[in-house]
Structures are given as structure tokens and as C-alpha cells.
Short mmCIF file of N, CA, C and O in Angstrom, two decimals:
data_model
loop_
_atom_site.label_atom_id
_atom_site.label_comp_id
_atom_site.label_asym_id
_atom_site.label_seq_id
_atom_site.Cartn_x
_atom_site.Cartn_y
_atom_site.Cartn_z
N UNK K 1 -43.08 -5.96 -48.89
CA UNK K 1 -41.90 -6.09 -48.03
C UNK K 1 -41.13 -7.34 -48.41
O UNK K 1 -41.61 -8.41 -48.78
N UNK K 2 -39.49 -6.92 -48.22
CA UNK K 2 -38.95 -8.69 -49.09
C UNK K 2 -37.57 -8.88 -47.62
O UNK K 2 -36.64 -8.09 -47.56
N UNK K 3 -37.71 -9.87 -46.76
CA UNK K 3 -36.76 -10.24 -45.91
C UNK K 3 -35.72 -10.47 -46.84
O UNK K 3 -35.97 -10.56 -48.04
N UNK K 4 -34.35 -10.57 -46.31
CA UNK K 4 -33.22 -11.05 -46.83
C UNK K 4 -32.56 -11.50 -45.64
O UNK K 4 -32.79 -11.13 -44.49
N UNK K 5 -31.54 -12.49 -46.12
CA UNK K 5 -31.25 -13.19 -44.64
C UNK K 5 -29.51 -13.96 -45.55
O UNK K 5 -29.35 -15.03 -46.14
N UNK K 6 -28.57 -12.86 -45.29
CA UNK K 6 -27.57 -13.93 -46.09
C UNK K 6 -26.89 -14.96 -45.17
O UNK K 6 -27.01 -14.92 -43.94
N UNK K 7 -26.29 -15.73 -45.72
CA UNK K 7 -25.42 -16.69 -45.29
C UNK K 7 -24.41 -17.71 -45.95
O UNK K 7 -24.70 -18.41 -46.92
N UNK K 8 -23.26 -17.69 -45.34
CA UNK K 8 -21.98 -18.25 -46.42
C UNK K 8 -20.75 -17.65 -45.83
O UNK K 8 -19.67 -18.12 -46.21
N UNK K 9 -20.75 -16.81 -45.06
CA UNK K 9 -19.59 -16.07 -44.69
C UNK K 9 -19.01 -16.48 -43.77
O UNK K 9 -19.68 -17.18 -43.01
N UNK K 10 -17.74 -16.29 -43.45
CA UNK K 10 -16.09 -17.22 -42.83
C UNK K 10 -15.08 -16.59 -42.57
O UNK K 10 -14.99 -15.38 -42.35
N UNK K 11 -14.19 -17.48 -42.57
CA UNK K 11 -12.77 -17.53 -42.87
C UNK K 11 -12.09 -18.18 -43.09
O UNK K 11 -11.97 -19.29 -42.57
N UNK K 12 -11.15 -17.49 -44.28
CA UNK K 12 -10.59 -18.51 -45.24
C UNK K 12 -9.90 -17.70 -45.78
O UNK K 12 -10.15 -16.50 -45.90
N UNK K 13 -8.21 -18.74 -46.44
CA UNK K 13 -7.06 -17.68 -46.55
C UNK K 13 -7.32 -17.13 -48.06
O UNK K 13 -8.23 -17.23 -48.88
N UNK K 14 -6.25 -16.60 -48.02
CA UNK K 14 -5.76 -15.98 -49.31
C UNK K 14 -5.67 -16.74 -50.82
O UNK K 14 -4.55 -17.22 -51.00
N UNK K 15 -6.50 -16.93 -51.82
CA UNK K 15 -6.59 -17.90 -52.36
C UNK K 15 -8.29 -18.64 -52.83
O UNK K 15 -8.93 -19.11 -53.77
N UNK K 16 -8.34 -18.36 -51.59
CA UNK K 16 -9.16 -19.11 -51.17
C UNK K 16 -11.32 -19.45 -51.99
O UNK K 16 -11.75 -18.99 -53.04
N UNK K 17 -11.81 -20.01 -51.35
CA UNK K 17 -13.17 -19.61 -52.09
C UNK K 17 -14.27 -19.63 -51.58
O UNK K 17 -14.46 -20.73 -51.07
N UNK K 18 -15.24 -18.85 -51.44
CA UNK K 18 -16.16 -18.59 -50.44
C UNK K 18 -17.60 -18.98 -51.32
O UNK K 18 -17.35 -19.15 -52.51
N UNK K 19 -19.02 -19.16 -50.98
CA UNK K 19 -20.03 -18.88 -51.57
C UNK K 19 -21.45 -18.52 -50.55
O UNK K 19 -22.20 -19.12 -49.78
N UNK K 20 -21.25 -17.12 -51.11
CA UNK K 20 -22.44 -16.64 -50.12
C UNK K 20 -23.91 -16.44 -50.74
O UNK K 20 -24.37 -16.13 -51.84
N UNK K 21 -24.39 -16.77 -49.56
CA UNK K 21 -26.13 -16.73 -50.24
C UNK K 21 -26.90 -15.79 -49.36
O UNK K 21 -26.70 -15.39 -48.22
N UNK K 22 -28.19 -15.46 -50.57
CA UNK K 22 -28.95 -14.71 -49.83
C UNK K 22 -30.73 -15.11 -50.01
O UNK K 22 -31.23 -15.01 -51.13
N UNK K 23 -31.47 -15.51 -48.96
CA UNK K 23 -32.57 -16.15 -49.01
C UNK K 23 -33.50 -14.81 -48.68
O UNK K 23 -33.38 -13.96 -47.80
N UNK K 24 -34.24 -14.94 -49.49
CA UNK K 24 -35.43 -13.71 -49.55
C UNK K 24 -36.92 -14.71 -49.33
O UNK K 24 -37.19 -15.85 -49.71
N UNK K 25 -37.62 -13.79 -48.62
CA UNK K 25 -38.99 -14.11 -47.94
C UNK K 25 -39.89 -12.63 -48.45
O UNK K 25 -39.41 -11.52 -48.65
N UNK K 26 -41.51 -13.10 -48.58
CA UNK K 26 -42.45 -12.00 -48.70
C UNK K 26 -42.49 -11.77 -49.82
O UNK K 26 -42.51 -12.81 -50.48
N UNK K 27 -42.50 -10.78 -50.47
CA UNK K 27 -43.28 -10.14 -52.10
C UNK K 27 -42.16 -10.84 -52.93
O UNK K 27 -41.09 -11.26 -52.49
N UNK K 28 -42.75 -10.90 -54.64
CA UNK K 28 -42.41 -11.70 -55.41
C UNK K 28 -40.90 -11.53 -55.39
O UNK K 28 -40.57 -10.35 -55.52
N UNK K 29 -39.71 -12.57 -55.22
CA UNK K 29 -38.33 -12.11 -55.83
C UNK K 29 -38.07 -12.31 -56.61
O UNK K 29 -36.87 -12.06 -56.73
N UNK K 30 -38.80 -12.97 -58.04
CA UNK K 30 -38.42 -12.79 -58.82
C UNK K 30 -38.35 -11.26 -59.49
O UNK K 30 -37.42 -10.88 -60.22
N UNK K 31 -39.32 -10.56 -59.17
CA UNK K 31 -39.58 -9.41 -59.64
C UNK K 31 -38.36 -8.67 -59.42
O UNK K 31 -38.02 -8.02 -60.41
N UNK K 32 -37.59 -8.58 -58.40
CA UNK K 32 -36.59 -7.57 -57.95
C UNK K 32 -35.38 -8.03 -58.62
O UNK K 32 -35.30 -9.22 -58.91
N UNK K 33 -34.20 -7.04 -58.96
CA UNK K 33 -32.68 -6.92 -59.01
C UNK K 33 -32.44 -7.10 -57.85
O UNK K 33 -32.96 -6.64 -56.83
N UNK K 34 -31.43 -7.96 -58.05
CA UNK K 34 -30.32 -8.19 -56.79
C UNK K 34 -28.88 -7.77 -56.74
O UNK K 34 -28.19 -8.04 -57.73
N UNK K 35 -28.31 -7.13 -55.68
CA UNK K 35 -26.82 -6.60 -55.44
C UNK K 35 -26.39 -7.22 -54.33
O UNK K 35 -27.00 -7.65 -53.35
N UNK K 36 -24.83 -7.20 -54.70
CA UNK K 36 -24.34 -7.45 -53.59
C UNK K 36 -23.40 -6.44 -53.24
O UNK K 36 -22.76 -6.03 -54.21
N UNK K 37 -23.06 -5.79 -51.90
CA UNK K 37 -22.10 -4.98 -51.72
C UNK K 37 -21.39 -5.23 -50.75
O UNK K 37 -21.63 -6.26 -50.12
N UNK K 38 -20.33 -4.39 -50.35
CA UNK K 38 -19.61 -5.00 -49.12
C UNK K 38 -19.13 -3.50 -48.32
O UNK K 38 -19.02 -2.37 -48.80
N UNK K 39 -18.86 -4.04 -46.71
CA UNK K 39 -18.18 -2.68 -46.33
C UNK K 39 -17.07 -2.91 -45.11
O UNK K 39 -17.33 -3.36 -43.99
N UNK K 40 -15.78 -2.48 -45.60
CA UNK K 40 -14.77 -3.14 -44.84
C UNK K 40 -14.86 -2.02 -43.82
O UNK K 40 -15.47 -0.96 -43.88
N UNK K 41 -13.84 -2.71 -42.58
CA UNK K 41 -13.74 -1.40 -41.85
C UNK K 41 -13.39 -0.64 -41.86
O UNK K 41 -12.19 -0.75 -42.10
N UNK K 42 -13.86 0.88 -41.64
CA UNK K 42 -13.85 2.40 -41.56
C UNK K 42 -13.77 2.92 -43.08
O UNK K 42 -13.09 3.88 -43.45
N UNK K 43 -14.63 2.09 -43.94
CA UNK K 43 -14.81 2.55 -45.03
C UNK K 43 -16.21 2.53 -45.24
O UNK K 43 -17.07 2.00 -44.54
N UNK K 44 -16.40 3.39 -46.63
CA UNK K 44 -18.28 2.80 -47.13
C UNK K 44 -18.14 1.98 -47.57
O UNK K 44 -17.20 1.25 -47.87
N UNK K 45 -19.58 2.02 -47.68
CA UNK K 45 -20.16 0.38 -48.15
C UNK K 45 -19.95 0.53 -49.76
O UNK K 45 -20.09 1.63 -50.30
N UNK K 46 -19.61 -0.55 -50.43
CA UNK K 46 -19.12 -0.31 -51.82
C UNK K 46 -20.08 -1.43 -52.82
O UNK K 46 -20.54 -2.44 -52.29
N UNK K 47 -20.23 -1.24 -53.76
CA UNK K 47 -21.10 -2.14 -54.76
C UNK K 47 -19.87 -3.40 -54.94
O UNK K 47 -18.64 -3.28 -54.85
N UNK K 48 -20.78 -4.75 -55.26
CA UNK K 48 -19.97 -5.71 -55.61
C UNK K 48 -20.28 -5.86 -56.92
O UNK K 48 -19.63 -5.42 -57.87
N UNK K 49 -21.43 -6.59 -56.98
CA UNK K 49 -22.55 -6.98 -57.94
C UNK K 49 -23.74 -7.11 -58.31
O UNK K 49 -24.37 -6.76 -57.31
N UNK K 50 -24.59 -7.42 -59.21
CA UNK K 50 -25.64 -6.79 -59.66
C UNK K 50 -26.24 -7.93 -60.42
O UNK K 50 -25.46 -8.52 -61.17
N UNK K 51 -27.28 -8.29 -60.38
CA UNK K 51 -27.94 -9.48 -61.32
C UNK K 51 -29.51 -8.97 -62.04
O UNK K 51 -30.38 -8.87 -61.17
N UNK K 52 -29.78 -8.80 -62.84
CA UNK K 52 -31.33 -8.54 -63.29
C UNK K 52 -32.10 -9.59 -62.85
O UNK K 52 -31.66 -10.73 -62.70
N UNK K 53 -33.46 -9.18 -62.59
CA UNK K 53 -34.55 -9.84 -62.08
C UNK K 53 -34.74 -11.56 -63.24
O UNK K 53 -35.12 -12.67 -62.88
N UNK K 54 -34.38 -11.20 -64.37
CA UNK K 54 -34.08 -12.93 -65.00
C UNK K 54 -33.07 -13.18 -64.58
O UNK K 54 -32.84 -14.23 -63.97
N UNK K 55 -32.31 -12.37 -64.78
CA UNK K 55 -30.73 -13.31 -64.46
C UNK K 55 -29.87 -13.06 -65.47
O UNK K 55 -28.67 -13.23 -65.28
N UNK K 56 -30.41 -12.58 -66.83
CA UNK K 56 -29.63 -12.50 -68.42
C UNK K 56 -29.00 -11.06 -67.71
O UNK K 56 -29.30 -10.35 -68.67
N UNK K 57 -28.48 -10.29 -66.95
CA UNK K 57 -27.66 -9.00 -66.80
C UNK K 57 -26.52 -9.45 -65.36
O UNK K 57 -26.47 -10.34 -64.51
N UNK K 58 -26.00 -8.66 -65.61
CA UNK K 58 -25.02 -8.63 -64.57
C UNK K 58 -23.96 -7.84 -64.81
O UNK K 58 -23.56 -7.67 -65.96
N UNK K 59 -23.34 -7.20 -63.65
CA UNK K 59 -22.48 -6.42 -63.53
C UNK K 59 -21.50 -6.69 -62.25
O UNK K 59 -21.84 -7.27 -61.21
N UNK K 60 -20.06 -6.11 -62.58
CA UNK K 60 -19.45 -6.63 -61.30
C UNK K 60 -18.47 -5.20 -61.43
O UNK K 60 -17.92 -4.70 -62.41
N UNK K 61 -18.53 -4.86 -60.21
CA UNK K 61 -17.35 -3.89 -59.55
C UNK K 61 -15.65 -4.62 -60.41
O UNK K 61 -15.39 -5.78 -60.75
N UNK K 62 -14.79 -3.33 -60.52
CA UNK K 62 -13.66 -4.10 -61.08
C UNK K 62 -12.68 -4.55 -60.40
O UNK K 62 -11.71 -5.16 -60.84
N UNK K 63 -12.89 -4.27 -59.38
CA UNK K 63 -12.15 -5.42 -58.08
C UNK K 63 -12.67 -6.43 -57.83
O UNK K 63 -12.21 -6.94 -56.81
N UNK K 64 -13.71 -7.18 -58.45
CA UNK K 64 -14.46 -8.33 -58.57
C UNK K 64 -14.11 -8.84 -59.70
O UNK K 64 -14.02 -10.05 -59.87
N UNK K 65 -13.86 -7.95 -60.63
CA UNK K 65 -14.28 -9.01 -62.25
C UNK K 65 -13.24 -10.28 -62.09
O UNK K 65 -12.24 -10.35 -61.37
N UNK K 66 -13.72 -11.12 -62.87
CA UNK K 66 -13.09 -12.30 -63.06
C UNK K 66 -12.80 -13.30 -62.04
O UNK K 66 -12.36 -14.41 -62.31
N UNK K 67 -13.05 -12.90 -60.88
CA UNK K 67 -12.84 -13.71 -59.50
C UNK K 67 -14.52 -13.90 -58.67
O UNK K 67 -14.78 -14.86 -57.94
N UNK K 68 -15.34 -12.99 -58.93
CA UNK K 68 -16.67 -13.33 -58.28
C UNK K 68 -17.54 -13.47 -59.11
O UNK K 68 -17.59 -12.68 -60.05
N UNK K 69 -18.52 -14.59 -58.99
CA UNK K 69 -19.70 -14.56 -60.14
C UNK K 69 -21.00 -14.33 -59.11
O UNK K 69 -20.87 -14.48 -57.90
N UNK K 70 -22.28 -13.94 -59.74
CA UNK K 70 -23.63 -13.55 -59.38
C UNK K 70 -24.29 -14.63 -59.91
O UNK K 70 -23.90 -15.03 -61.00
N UNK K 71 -25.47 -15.34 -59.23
CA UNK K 71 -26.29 -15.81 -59.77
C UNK K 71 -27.74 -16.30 -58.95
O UNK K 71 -27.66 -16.60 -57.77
N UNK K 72 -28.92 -16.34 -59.58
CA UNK K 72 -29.84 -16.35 -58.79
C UNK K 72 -30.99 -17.47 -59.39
O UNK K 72 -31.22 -17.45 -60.60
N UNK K 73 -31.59 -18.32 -58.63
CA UNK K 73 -32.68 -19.33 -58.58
C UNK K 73 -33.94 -18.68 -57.87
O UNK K 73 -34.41 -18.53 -56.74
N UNK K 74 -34.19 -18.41 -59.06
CA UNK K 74 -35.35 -18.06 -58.53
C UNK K 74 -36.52 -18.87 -57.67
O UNK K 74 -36.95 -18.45 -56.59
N UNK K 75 -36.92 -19.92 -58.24
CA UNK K 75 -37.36 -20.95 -57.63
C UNK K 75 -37.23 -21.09 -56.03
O UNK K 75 -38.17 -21.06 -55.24
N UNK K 76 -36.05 -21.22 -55.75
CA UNK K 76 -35.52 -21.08 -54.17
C UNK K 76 -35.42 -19.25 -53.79
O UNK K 76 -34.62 -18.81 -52.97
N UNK K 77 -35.86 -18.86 -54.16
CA UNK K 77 -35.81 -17.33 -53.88
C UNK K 77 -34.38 -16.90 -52.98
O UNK K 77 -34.34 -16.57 -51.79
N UNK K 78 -33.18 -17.01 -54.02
CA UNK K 78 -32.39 -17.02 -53.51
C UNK K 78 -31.16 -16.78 -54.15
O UNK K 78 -30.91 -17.80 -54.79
N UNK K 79 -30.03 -15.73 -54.34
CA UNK K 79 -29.24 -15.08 -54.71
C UNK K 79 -28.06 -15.58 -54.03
O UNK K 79 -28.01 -15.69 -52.80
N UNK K 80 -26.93 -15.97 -55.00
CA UNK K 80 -25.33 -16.13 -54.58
C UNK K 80 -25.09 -15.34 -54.62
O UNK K 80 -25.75 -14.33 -54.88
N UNK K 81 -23.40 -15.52 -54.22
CA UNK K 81 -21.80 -14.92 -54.74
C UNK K 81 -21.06 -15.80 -54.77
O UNK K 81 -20.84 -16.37 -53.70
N UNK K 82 -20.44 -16.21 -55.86
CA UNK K 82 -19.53 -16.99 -55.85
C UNK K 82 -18.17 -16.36 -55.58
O UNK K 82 -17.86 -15.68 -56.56
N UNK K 83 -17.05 -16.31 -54.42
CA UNK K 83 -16.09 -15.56 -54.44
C UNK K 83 -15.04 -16.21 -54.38
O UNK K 83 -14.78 -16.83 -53.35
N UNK K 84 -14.05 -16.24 -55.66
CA UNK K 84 -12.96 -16.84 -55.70
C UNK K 84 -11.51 -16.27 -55.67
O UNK K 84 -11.53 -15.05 -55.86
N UNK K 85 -10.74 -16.57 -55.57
CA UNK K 85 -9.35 -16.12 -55.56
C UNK K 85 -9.41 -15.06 -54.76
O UNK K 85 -9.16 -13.89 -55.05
N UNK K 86 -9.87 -15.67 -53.40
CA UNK K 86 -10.04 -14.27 -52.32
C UNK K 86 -8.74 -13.61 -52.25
O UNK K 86 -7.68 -14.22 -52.42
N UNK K 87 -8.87 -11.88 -51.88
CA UNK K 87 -7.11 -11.64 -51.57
C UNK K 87 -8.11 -10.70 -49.74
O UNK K 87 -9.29 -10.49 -49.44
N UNK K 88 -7.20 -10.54 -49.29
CA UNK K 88 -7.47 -9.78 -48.17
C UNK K 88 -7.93 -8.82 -48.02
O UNK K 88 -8.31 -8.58 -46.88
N UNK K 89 -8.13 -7.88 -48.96
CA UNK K 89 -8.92 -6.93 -49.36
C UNK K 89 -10.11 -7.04 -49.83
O UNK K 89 -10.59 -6.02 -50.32
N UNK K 90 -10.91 -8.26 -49.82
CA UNK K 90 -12.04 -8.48 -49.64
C UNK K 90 -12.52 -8.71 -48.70
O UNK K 90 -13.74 -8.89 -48.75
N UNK K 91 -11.95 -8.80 -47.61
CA UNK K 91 -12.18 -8.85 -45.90
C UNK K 91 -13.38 -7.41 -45.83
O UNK K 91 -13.34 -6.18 -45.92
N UNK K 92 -14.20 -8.27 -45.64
CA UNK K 92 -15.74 -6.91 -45.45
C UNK K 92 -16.95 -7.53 -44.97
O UNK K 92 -17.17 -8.69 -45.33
N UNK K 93 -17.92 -6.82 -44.09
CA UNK K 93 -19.15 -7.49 -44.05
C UNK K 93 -20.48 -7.49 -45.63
O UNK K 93 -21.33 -6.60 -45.70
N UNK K 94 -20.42 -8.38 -46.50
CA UNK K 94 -21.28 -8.71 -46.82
C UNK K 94 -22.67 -8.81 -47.31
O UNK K 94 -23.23 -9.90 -47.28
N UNK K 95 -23.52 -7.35 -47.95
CA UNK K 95 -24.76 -7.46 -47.93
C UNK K 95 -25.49 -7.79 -49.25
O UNK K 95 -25.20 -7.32 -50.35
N UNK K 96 -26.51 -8.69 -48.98
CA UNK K 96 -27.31 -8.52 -50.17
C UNK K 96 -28.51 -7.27 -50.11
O UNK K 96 -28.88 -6.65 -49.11
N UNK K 97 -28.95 -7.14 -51.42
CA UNK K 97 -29.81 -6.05 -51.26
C UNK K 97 -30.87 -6.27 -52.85
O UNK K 97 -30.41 -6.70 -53.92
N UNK K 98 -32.31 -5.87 -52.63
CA UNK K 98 -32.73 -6.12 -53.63
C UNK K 98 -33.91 -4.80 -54.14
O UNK K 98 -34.64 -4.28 -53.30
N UNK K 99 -33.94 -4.46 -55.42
CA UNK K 99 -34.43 -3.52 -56.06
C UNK K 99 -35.48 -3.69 -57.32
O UNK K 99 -36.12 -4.64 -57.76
N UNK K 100 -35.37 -2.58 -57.60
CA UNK K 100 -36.73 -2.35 -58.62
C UNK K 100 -35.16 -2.34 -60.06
O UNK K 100 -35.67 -2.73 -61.11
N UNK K 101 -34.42 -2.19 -60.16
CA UNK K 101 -33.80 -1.75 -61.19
C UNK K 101 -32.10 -2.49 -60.57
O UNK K 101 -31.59 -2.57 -59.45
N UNK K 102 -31.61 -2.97 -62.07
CA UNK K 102 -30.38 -3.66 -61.90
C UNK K 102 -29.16 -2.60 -61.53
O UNK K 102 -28.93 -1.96 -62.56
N UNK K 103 -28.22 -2.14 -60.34
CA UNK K 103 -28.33 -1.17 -60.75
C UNK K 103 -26.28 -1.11 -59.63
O UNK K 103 -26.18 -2.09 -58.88
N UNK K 104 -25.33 -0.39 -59.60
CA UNK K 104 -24.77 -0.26 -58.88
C UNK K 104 -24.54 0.66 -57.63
O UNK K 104 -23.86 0.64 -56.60
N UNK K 105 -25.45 1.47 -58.24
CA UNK K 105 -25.60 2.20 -56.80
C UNK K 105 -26.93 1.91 -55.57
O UNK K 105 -28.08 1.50 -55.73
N UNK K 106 -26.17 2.31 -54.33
CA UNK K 106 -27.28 1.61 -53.25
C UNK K 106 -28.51 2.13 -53.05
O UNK K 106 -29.35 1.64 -52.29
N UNK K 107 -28.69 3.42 -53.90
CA UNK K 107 -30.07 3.85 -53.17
C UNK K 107 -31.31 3.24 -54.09
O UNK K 107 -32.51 3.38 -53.84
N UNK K 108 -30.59 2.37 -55.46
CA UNK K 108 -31.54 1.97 -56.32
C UNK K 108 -32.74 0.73 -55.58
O UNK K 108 -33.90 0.38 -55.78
N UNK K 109 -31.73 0.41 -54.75
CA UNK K 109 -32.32 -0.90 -53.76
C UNK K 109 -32.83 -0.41 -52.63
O UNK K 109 -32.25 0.37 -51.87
N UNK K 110 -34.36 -1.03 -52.46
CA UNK K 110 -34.76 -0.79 -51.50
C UNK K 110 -35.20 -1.46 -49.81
O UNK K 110 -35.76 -1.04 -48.79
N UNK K 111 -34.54 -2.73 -50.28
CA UNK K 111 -34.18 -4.00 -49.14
C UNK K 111 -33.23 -4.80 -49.03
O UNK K 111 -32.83 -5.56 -49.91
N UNK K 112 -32.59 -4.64 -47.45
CA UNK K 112 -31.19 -4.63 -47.71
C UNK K 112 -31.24 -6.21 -46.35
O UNK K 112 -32.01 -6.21 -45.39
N UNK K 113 -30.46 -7.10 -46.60
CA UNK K 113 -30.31 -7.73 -45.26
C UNK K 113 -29.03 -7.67 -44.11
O UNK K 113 -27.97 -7.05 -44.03
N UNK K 114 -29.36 -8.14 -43.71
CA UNK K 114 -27.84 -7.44 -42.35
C UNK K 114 -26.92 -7.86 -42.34
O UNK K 114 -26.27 -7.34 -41.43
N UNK K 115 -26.25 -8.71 -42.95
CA UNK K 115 -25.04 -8.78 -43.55
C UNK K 115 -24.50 -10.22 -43.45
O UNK K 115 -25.22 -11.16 -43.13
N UNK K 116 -23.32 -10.34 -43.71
CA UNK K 116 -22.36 -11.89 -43.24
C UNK K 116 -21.02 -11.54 -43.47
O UNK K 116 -20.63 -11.21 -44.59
N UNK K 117 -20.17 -11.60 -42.32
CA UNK K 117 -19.09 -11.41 -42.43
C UNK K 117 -17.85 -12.46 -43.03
O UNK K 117 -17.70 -13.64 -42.69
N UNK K 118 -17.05 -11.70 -43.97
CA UNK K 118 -16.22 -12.52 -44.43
C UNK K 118 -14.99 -12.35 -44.31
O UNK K 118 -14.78 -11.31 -44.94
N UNK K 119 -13.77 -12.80 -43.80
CA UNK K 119 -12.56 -12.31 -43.52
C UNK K 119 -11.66 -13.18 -44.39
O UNK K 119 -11.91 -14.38 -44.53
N UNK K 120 -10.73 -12.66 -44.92
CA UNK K 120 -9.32 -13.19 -45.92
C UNK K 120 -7.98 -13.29 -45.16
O UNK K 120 -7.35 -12.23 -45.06
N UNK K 121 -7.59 -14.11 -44.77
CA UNK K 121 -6.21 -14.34 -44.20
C UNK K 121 -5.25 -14.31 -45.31
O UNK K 121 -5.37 -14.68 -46.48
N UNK K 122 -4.26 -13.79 -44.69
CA UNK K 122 -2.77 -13.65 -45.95
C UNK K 122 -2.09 -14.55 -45.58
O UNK K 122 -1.02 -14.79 -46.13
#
């Protein structure tokens, strides 16, 4: 079993730069892939990003590229997002989630934490 517990989430305008974390408890994290996804309102939940269990992989949704980075310490058992050049359309709650495989879709992951909300002012 692997807790997740994120935290980092706000508000902050348009522009702007956020960094959210996600602290994992229980079975090894290094072992697992980590994602991040998000789900605004009255939509699904959508993939953000993706980090391999070293850290040498990563993937980012293309409404992310170039503005959010992934990265993870293992040591601190503990997974970012770096989110920059917020626009308002990143206004979503937040989840990390962690798996057996690096991967963008959600069912690859099998522990998810409950979220952190982040809102973008224009």
C-alpha cells in the first residue's frame, strides 16, 4: 500500500508559478512511476505528467510541454510539479498518482492521492 498526500496548491494569476508536491508513505517509492493529472470542472480527469521510477523518463501532456516540469527525490519519497506560465485553463484539482509502469493513462496507476486544488486568475 503507498499513501500519497499532495500539497502546493493556490491561487495565483495568470502568469504565474506554482510548485506542487506529492509525499508518499508505506511500500518502496522508489519502485513506482509517478503521474500527475488534473480534473477541471465538469470535465475528466486528464493526464499531466509522468516520471519513471529513476527519474531518466518523462512525459508531459501537450498542454503542459514547456511550461511544467516533473521531478522526483527519491530520498524524501516525494514527487513535484513544477507549473509555470500558468494560463487559466489549468485551473483543476490536482492529483498525484503512482504505478507499476511510466505511463499516461490512469488505469496504469494504482494509488492515487486526493488531490490539491489549484486555481489561475486572468
Amino acid at each position: 500500500q503507498v499513501q500519497l498526500v499532495e500539497s502546493g496548491g493556490g491561487l495565483v494569476q495568470a502568469g504565474g508559478s506554482l510548485r506542487l508536491s506529492c509525499a508518499a508513505s508505506g511500500r518502496t517509492f522508489s519502485r513506482y512511476a509517478m503521474g500527475w493529472f488534473r480534473q477541471a470542472p465538469g470535465k475528466e480527469r486528464e493526464f499531466v505528467a509522468a516520471i519513471s521510477w529513476v527519474g531518466s523518463i518523462t512525459y508531459y501532456a501537450d498542454s503542459v510541454k514547456g511550461r511544467f516540469a516533473i521531478s522526483r527525490d527519491n530520498a524524501k519519497n516525494t514527487v513535484y510539479l513544477q507549473m509555470n506560465m500558468l494560463k487559466p485553463e489549468d485551473t483543476a484539482v490536482y492529483y498525484c498518482a503512482a504505478g507499476p509502469s511510466t505511463a499516461a493513462v490512469q488505469n496504469s496507476y494504482e494509488y492515487w492521492g486526493q488531490g490539491t486544488q489549484v486555481t489561475v486568475s486572468s
